[in-house]
């Protein structure tokens, strides 16, 4: 690729030979044609699309690479606010540099005389492409009288920050880099990290338990800011709730005050080339300082995807409805309407949980491939030699259908399986751990009464959770009322406000606020008396 631009007659060449050496397994086709007056963001978009077209999906996904569309990059740069002279910007995991280039365009619009950008990219191919685009941006700004200082490092951002930090905790003011940044803007890589990963050991104070690379990037980026510095990120919203990210939330919200949050309703339109299974959010905020005074409200905006991002629906929401920082485990709620806020108010008045009613939730113990020799047929169950085995496919809203005629998996488990695999046949509520794509609600719950099967034990496959009373038993009315509540649109909406995943795990169900037991019993009795269980199943 050769770029010929006037008036400086500058020629820049995409390093195709270098790319061939860095990734000989990729067949690099003809480079795209770029207009001489292309903006830096437009150049990044073109080069990013070219890279995606030539690299494999496996390569990108293994590195957690989901490229930021140009409209999203510019939107994020706008959220950075007004720049000051000589602003220092950090773009960790920069990809082809589109976020950094969006900041350059904002600096041009604000007529900033100088700015400095530090970028990290560990992928050698993307490092070469990022170096190219930021050099292009430097020449572009120079022609408009703006000096851009660029430092691009071919290094893993987590490793780089660990090298720079010698303090006990990365979250203390004293642990900042020698020259903290005024702005960090990031679309971090997204993949799970276990405790054996050397990067997790380098920053163990922010990678406690299971975590994800994107939260490690968010943590380190936040710690690199000066007091009062701006933070802007686009990530999955999975960190907003759940035990998985509890430690991260506590530390992050002790450091960053969220001021603007944008929600993408669609799981796919933000990163169109990626199999993203949860909603994304953009979060903009400020690093706290002694003098910080948090606004009593947060700007919450939303769009379906990138097509309507230019005209999002925005509203100011009281901070107390978004985040309760007094809690040991602060959850980020994202109510997008008056109905949502009212719903949160209602749930906040309920102080009961499963533990209040001495109920427990467990996961089905049968992992089929580990006990294949114990699985058997429906006929064996009918002969009294085995127990029914329930799979996710057997459980529907307020209804359990066993056996299934067209089901090609074993629907029975040997009675010799033992107590580790068999569950006592008592009245319980069975909940799917995963919701199917076609399901309109995230929770599917059904009642299994103790007289549904005439066996002492049943088998529950690992994709199911079950609610039961370990010391005692659930009445049919109580179980029915609880199942109706879990299947309700109220609970579905509550979890959509707090959780962007397609699944609700056991930890979140344990924390779910519940109405008074008498109310649940009354609902259950009414459903049983009126015989409307099947009507609810069809609704």
XYZ file of C-alpha atoms in Angstrom:
539
model
C 0.000 0.000 0.000
C 1.440 3.336 -1.002
C -0.059 6.561 0.295
C 0.710 9.726 -1.613
C -0.526 12.822 0.132
C -0.224 16.498 -0.552
C 0.880 19.124 0.291
C 3.770 17.361 1.975
C 4.066 14.718 -0.794
C 4.589 12.192 1.971
C 4.815 8.562 0.939
C 4.050 5.781 3.423
C 4.294 2.114 2.561
C 2.476 -0.686 4.332
C 5.195 -3.193 5.309
C 3.907 -6.151 3.303
C 7.269 -7.908 3.288
C 7.433 -7.584 7.059
C 3.929 -9.049 7.393
C 4.954 -12.024 5.230
C 7.862 -12.663 7.600
C 5.767 -12.194 10.745
C 2.919 -14.431 9.597
C 4.080 -16.662 6.715
C 1.020 -18.880 7.178
C -1.268 -16.032 6.128
C -1.699 -15.393 2.418
C -1.627 -11.613 2.258
C -3.545 -10.386 -0.762
C -3.361 -7.042 -2.499
C -3.469 -4.205 0.030
C -6.482 -1.909 -0.043
C -6.475 1.449 -1.760
C -6.631 4.402 0.597
C -7.508 7.906 -0.479
C -4.828 10.486 0.172
C -7.238 12.566 2.257
C -8.504 9.680 4.422
C -8.873 10.426 8.122
C -6.804 8.384 10.611
C -9.888 6.477 11.806
C -10.916 5.689 8.225
C -7.423 4.310 7.531
C -7.659 2.111 10.642
C -11.064 0.822 9.586
C -9.812 -0.092 6.116
C -6.671 -1.784 7.400
C -8.592 -3.565 10.156
C -11.092 -4.937 7.643
C -8.203 -6.042 5.405
C -6.555 -7.861 8.323
C -9.822 -9.584 9.288
C -10.366 -10.694 5.678
C -6.943 -12.370 5.545
C -6.449 -13.704 9.086
C -8.330 -16.702 10.430
C -11.138 -16.479 12.936
C -9.239 -18.978 15.092
C -6.205 -16.685 15.225
C -8.289 -13.681 16.249
C -10.444 -15.452 18.795
C -7.517 -17.204 20.479
C -6.056 -13.760 21.153
C -9.434 -12.268 22.126
C -9.352 -9.818 19.208
C -12.645 -8.011 18.543
C -11.990 -4.890 16.487
C -13.730 -1.626 17.274
C -15.895 -0.232 14.441
C -15.085 3.355 13.472
C -18.409 4.781 14.675
C -17.862 3.198 18.104
C -14.265 4.468 18.286
C -15.360 8.049 17.576
C -18.221 7.769 20.080
C -15.785 6.630 22.765
C -13.364 9.461 21.995
C -16.214 11.946 22.445
C -16.869 10.510 25.914
C -13.294 11.403 26.851
C -14.486 15.001 27.089
C -12.421 18.162 26.706
C -8.660 17.704 26.440
C -6.033 19.866 28.041
C -2.710 20.826 26.523
C -0.083 18.055 26.353
C -2.559 15.324 27.251
C -1.018 11.876 27.752
C -3.134 9.017 26.346
C -2.831 5.268 26.901
C -4.308 2.705 24.487
C -3.556 -0.792 25.841
C -4.182 -3.671 23.454
C -4.442 -1.190 20.619
C -5.092 -3.564 17.694
C -4.700 -1.472 14.543
C -4.839 1.729 16.637
C -8.370 2.879 15.885
C -9.139 4.177 19.390
C -5.895 6.142 19.533
C -6.656 7.565 16.086
C -10.159 8.545 17.229
C -8.532 10.516 20.049
C -6.298 12.170 17.437
C -9.364 13.291 15.514
C -10.902 14.705 18.700
C -7.657 16.550 19.409
C -7.854 18.051 15.918
C -11.466 19.132 16.479
C -10.448 20.756 19.774
C -7.356 22.347 18.163
C -4.956 20.922 20.703
C -1.343 21.939 19.989
C 0.220 18.689 21.243
C -0.703 15.288 22.573
C 1.140 12.100 23.454
C -0.073 8.542 22.803
C 1.353 5.355 24.292
C 0.066 2.124 22.767
C 0.672 -1.539 23.576
C 0.072 -4.421 21.168
C 1.574 -7.866 21.716
C 0.540 -9.418 18.382
C 3.499 -8.812 16.015
C 1.278 -8.376 12.943
C -1.055 -5.931 14.650
C 1.964 -4.130 16.123
C 3.246 -3.499 12.592
C -0.167 -2.318 11.403
C -0.675 -0.127 14.492
C 2.747 1.472 13.998
C 1.748 2.243 10.417
C -1.608 3.836 11.302
C -0.207 5.932 14.157
C 2.606 7.171 11.917
C -0.081 8.106 9.412
C -1.961 9.949 12.182
C 1.207 11.786 13.187
C 1.729 13.059 9.639
C -1.963 13.874 9.315
C -1.972 15.992 12.501
C 1.351 17.617 11.590
C -0.240 18.994 8.429
C -2.855 20.630 10.678
C -0.307 22.160 13.032
C -0.618 19.568 15.828
C 2.369 17.716 17.261
C 1.711 14.052 18.045
C 4.224 12.091 20.093
C 3.831 8.336 19.635
C 5.246 5.379 21.547
C 4.131 1.934 20.366
C 5.367 -1.096 22.315
C 5.286 -4.664 21.067
C 4.656 -6.025 24.513
C 1.862 -7.590 26.527
C 0.230 -4.762 28.491
C -0.164 -6.858 31.651
C 3.516 -7.819 31.618
C 4.530 -4.224 30.908
C 2.526 -2.841 33.824
C 3.831 -5.538 36.168
C 7.382 -4.500 35.258
C 6.628 -0.829 35.963
C 4.894 -1.488 39.276
C 6.863 -2.354 42.361
C 4.303 -1.495 45.022
C 2.320 -4.073 46.968
C -0.954 -3.143 45.319
C -1.595 -1.866 41.813
C -4.549 0.107 43.132
C -2.655 2.546 45.343
C -1.722 6.020 44.149
C 1.917 5.225 44.765
C 1.782 2.336 42.319
C 1.132 4.536 39.304
C 3.690 4.767 36.501
C 6.317 7.473 36.885
C 4.228 9.586 34.505
C 0.564 8.659 34.982
C -1.808 9.123 32.062
C -4.559 11.691 31.643
C -6.749 9.388 29.565
C -6.987 5.658 28.991
C -9.204 4.366 26.202
C -9.463 0.649 25.565
C -11.166 -2.252 23.873
C -9.313 -5.022 25.721
C -8.880 -8.656 24.647
C -11.580 -10.996 25.865
C -10.780 -14.523 27.065
C -10.741 -16.418 30.350
C -7.564 -16.503 32.414
C -6.801 -19.221 34.947
C -4.461 -18.934 37.894
C -1.667 -20.865 36.145
C -1.325 -18.121 33.515
C 1.922 -16.279 34.257
C 0.174 -12.929 33.794
C -2.231 -13.762 36.595
C 0.697 -14.467 38.900
C 2.336 -11.156 37.952
C -0.696 -9.169 39.104
C -2.180 -11.582 41.633
C -3.736 -8.795 43.710
C -6.189 -8.067 40.861
C -6.504 -11.600 39.464
C -7.846 -13.440 42.473
C -9.866 -16.530 41.588
C -11.203 -16.972 38.074
C -11.064 -13.889 35.914
C -11.018 -12.641 32.357
C -8.276 -10.828 30.484
C -10.523 -7.850 29.830
C -10.977 -7.126 33.557
C -7.215 -7.372 34.090
C -6.754 -4.763 31.369
C -9.431 -2.542 32.923
C -7.796 -2.818 36.335
C -4.310 -1.998 35.109
C -5.531 0.811 32.866
C -7.394 2.370 35.793
C -4.326 2.132 38.015
C -2.219 3.929 35.371
C -4.350 7.085 35.534
C -3.558 10.211 37.482
C -6.120 11.329 40.038
C -8.911 12.940 38.076
C -7.870 11.195 34.855
C -10.489 9.905 32.399
C -11.285 6.240 31.779
C -13.209 4.989 28.705
C -13.693 1.304 27.831
C -15.879 -0.986 25.747
C -16.276 -4.480 27.198
C -18.820 -7.212 27.782
C -21.100 -6.298 30.672
C -20.532 -9.604 32.483
C -18.441 -7.846 35.148
C -21.537 -5.958 36.359
C -22.729 -8.829 38.565
C -21.973 -12.336 39.772
C -19.389 -13.888 42.067
C -16.997 -14.384 39.137
C -16.036 -10.678 39.134
C -16.747 -9.779 42.768
C -13.134 -8.912 43.628
C -12.723 -6.887 40.442
C -15.877 -4.828 41.041
C -14.882 -3.951 44.576
C -11.440 -2.719 43.525
C -12.491 -1.078 40.268
C -15.328 0.982 41.726
C -13.107 2.012 44.624
C -10.886 3.557 41.952
C -13.154 4.712 39.103
C -16.345 6.738 39.439
C -18.662 5.863 36.526
C -20.190 8.956 34.919
C -21.533 7.770 31.548
C -22.612 4.252 30.588
C -23.830 3.249 27.139
C -25.627 -0.058 26.592
C -25.832 -1.975 23.319
C -29.010 -4.045 23.351
C -27.872 -6.326 20.539
C -25.244 -8.955 21.310
C -23.990 -9.098 17.740
C -24.224 -5.733 16.036
C -21.362 -4.132 17.997
C -18.763 -6.648 16.830
C -20.394 -7.981 13.685
C -17.668 -10.503 12.844
C -17.602 -12.041 16.304
C -19.638 -14.668 18.119
C -20.264 -12.435 21.129
C -22.762 -14.053 23.488
C -23.471 -11.126 25.773
C -24.287 -7.459 25.604
C -21.545 -4.847 25.479
C -21.290 -1.576 27.346
C -19.160 1.517 27.080
C -18.155 2.936 30.451
C -16.681 6.389 30.932
C -15.580 7.686 34.293
C -12.951 9.442 36.360
C -10.212 8.188 38.646
C -11.116 9.185 42.176
C -9.105 11.655 44.190
C -9.372 13.186 47.646
C -11.127 16.188 46.148
C -13.518 14.154 43.960
C -17.203 14.924 44.314
C -19.298 12.328 42.530
C -22.360 13.593 40.714
C -25.637 12.358 42.265
C -26.589 10.978 38.850
C -25.121 8.929 36.013
C -25.885 9.418 32.319
C -27.254 6.154 30.990
C -27.708 5.837 27.232
C -28.636 2.965 24.976
C -28.819 1.941 21.342
C -29.748 -1.287 19.626
C -26.316 -1.472 18.008
C -24.031 0.726 15.958
C -26.671 1.643 13.374
C -28.453 3.988 15.780
C -25.422 4.915 17.906
C -25.373 8.445 16.476
C -28.730 9.126 18.130
C -28.820 7.175 21.399
C -31.583 7.450 23.951
C -29.997 9.084 27.013
C -31.256 9.889 30.486
C -29.905 10.865 33.861
C -30.359 8.170 36.485
C -29.815 8.602 40.208
C -26.482 7.064 41.183
C -28.165 5.018 43.916
C -30.069 3.142 41.203
C -26.837 2.372 39.335
C -24.317 1.477 42.001
C -24.393 1.076 45.775
C -20.731 1.549 46.662
C -21.447 0.903 50.349
C -21.954 -2.789 49.596
C -19.073 -5.231 49.974
C -20.075 -6.615 46.590
C -21.235 -3.597 44.552
C -23.401 -4.575 41.578
C -23.760 -2.339 38.540
C -27.455 -2.028 37.716
C -28.418 -0.650 34.325
C -32.068 0.457 34.442
C -33.036 1.950 31.102
C -36.581 3.077 31.869
C -38.833 4.332 34.663
C -40.281 0.820 34.880
C -36.784 -0.592 35.476
C -36.094 1.888 38.266
C -39.428 1.130 39.916
C -38.666 -2.584 39.642
C -35.336 -2.108 41.422
C -37.119 -0.200 44.173
C -39.533 -3.095 44.672
C -36.769 -5.716 44.769
C -34.719 -3.576 47.168
C -37.538 -3.824 49.754
C -37.431 -7.626 49.730
C -34.897 -8.830 52.282
C -35.519 -12.561 51.816
C -33.356 -14.972 49.839
C -33.264 -18.732 49.362
C -31.204 -19.006 52.547
C -33.955 -17.187 54.485
C -36.305 -20.051 53.666
C -33.615 -22.661 54.341
C -33.493 -23.554 50.660
C -30.415 -24.553 48.705
C -29.581 -24.669 45.024
C -27.274 -27.287 43.551
C -26.136 -28.337 40.104
C -27.142 -31.667 38.609
C -24.350 -34.149 39.424
C -24.548 -36.292 36.270
C -21.832 -35.494 33.743
C -22.725 -38.011 31.012
C -19.301 -38.661 29.492
C -17.872 -39.423 32.928
C -20.449 -42.091 33.734
C -21.452 -43.381 30.317
C -21.479 -46.992 31.569
C -24.240 -46.114 34.077
C -26.594 -44.508 31.561
C -29.451 -46.577 30.274
C -32.792 -46.563 28.451
C -36.357 -45.574 29.289
C -37.318 -49.260 29.102
C -34.876 -50.075 31.901
C -36.485 -47.368 34.045
C -39.955 -48.771 33.365
C -38.692 -52.212 34.377
C -37.736 -50.785 37.773
C -34.005 -51.301 37.260
C -33.026 -47.646 36.784
C -34.022 -44.089 37.703
C -35.220 -41.369 35.309
C -32.472 -39.062 34.049
C -33.563 -35.495 33.296
C -31.702 -33.367 30.767
C -32.136 -29.699 29.922
C -34.439 -30.719 27.053
C -36.920 -32.274 29.489
C -37.473 -29.022 31.403
C -39.910 -26.426 30.087
C -41.641 -23.480 31.704
C -43.774 -24.971 34.530
C -43.633 -28.363 32.828
C -41.393 -31.455 32.804
C -41.775 -33.797 29.855
C -40.231 -37.252 30.378
C -39.623 -39.363 28.419
C -39.095 -37.711 25.057
C -39.847 -39.936 22.086
C -37.411 -38.296 19.664
C -34.583 -37.743 22.144
C -31.438 -39.605 21.107
C -29.695 -39.618 24.494
C -30.010 -41.989 27.418
C -32.964 -41.025 29.634
C -32.203 -43.338 32.505
C -29.395 -43.919 34.988
C -28.606 -47.140 36.834
C -29.731 -47.359 40.458
C -26.204 -48.553 41.206
C -24.886 -45.063 40.409
C -24.783 -44.250 44.109
C -25.485 -41.110 46.188
C -22.882 -38.972 44.385
C -24.858 -39.142 41.142
C -28.434 -39.753 42.273
C -30.700 -37.144 43.874
C -33.442 -38.009 46.332
C -36.842 -37.913 44.648
C -38.575 -35.152 46.582
C -40.515 -32.054 45.609
C -38.116 -29.538 44.083
C -37.843 -26.751 41.518
C -35.656 -27.562 38.529
C -34.061 -24.682 36.632
C -32.223 -24.719 33.331
C -28.665 -23.456 33.696
C -28.694 -22.148 30.107
C -31.404 -20.495 28.062
C -31.894 -21.455 24.438
C -31.480 -18.790 21.745
C -35.186 -18.844 20.960
C -36.214 -18.370 24.605
C -37.697 -14.961 25.364
C -36.763 -15.230 29.063
C -33.535 -16.176 30.741
C -34.941 -18.474 33.410
C -36.880 -21.652 32.711
C -38.153 -23.319 35.879
C -40.472 -26.263 36.503
C -41.817 -28.119 39.534
C -40.915 -31.758 40.050
C -43.267 -33.166 42.681
C -42.301 -36.220 44.705
C -45.030 -38.287 43.052
C -44.021 -37.501 39.452
C -41.892 -40.662 39.411
C -42.305 -43.797 41.507
C -38.582 -44.167 42.140
C -36.700 -43.259 45.311
C -34.028 -41.370 43.344
C -33.672 -39.479 40.068
C -30.749 -38.373 37.933
C -30.180 -34.736 36.990
C -27.788 -33.868 34.176
C -25.160 -31.185 34.753
C -26.942 -28.493 32.696
C -29.688 -28.290 35.322
C -29.879 -26.664 38.745
C -32.346 -27.769 41.387
C -33.835 -25.939 44.386
C -34.644 -28.025 47.460
C -34.774 -27.925 51.269
C -31.869 -30.035 52.625
C -33.401 -30.424 56.102
C -37.067 -30.862 55.397
C -39.176 -30.737 52.285
C -40.806 -28.276 49.934
C -44.591 -28.255 49.847
C -46.126 -28.413 46.382
C -47.629 -24.946 46.877
C -44.313 -23.422 47.926
C -42.443 -25.030 45.024
C -45.133 -23.926 42.559
C -45.143 -20.349 43.835
C -41.358 -20.209 43.642
C -41.335 -21.590 40.079
C -44.001 -19.086 38.974
C -41.941 -16.251 40.454
C -38.703 -17.408 38.772
C -40.481 -17.697 35.411
C -42.077 -14.258 35.729
C -41.300 -11.310 33.500
C -40.395 -9.339 36.662
C -37.493 -11.643 37.505
C -36.449 -11.793 33.862
C -36.327 -7.988 33.689
C -34.480 -7.774 37.020
C -31.703 -9.990 35.708
C -31.555 -8.094 32.418
C -30.932 -4.906 34.421
C -28.048 -6.523 36.299
C -26.662 -9.167 33.962
C -25.755 -9.288 30.273
C -25.265 -13.047 30.058
C -27.667 -15.560 28.566
C -27.410 -17.720 31.686
C -28.217 -17.206 35.359
C -25.899 -19.113 37.662
C -26.559 -20.577 41.088
C -24.704 -17.792 42.915
C -26.980 -15.158 41.382
C -30.090 -17.141 42.254
C -28.885 -17.404 45.858
C -28.709 -13.595 46.033
C -32.060 -12.987 44.288
C -34.426 -11.027 46.596
C -37.635 -12.968 47.227
C -41.137 -11.935 48.331
C -42.510 -13.177 51.649
C -42.999 -16.926 51.817
C -46.709 -16.455 52.478
C -47.032 -14.634 49.154
C -45.230 -17.416 47.288
C -47.452 -20.029 48.951
C -50.593 -18.105 48.038
C -49.540 -17.880 44.400
C -48.717 -21.591 44.338
C -52.026 -22.589 45.927
C -53.977 -20.450 43.455
C -52.185 -22.003 40.472
C -52.822 -25.520 41.801
C -56.488 -24.889 42.707
C -57.299 -23.284 39.363
C -55.390 -25.948 37.440
C -53.600 -23.382 35.296
C -50.130 -24.938 35.382
C -50.286 -25.813 31.682
C -51.602 -22.342 30.827
C -48.546 -20.831 32.515
C -46.318 -23.252 30.640
C -47.703 -21.985 27.338
C -47.518 -18.285 28.255
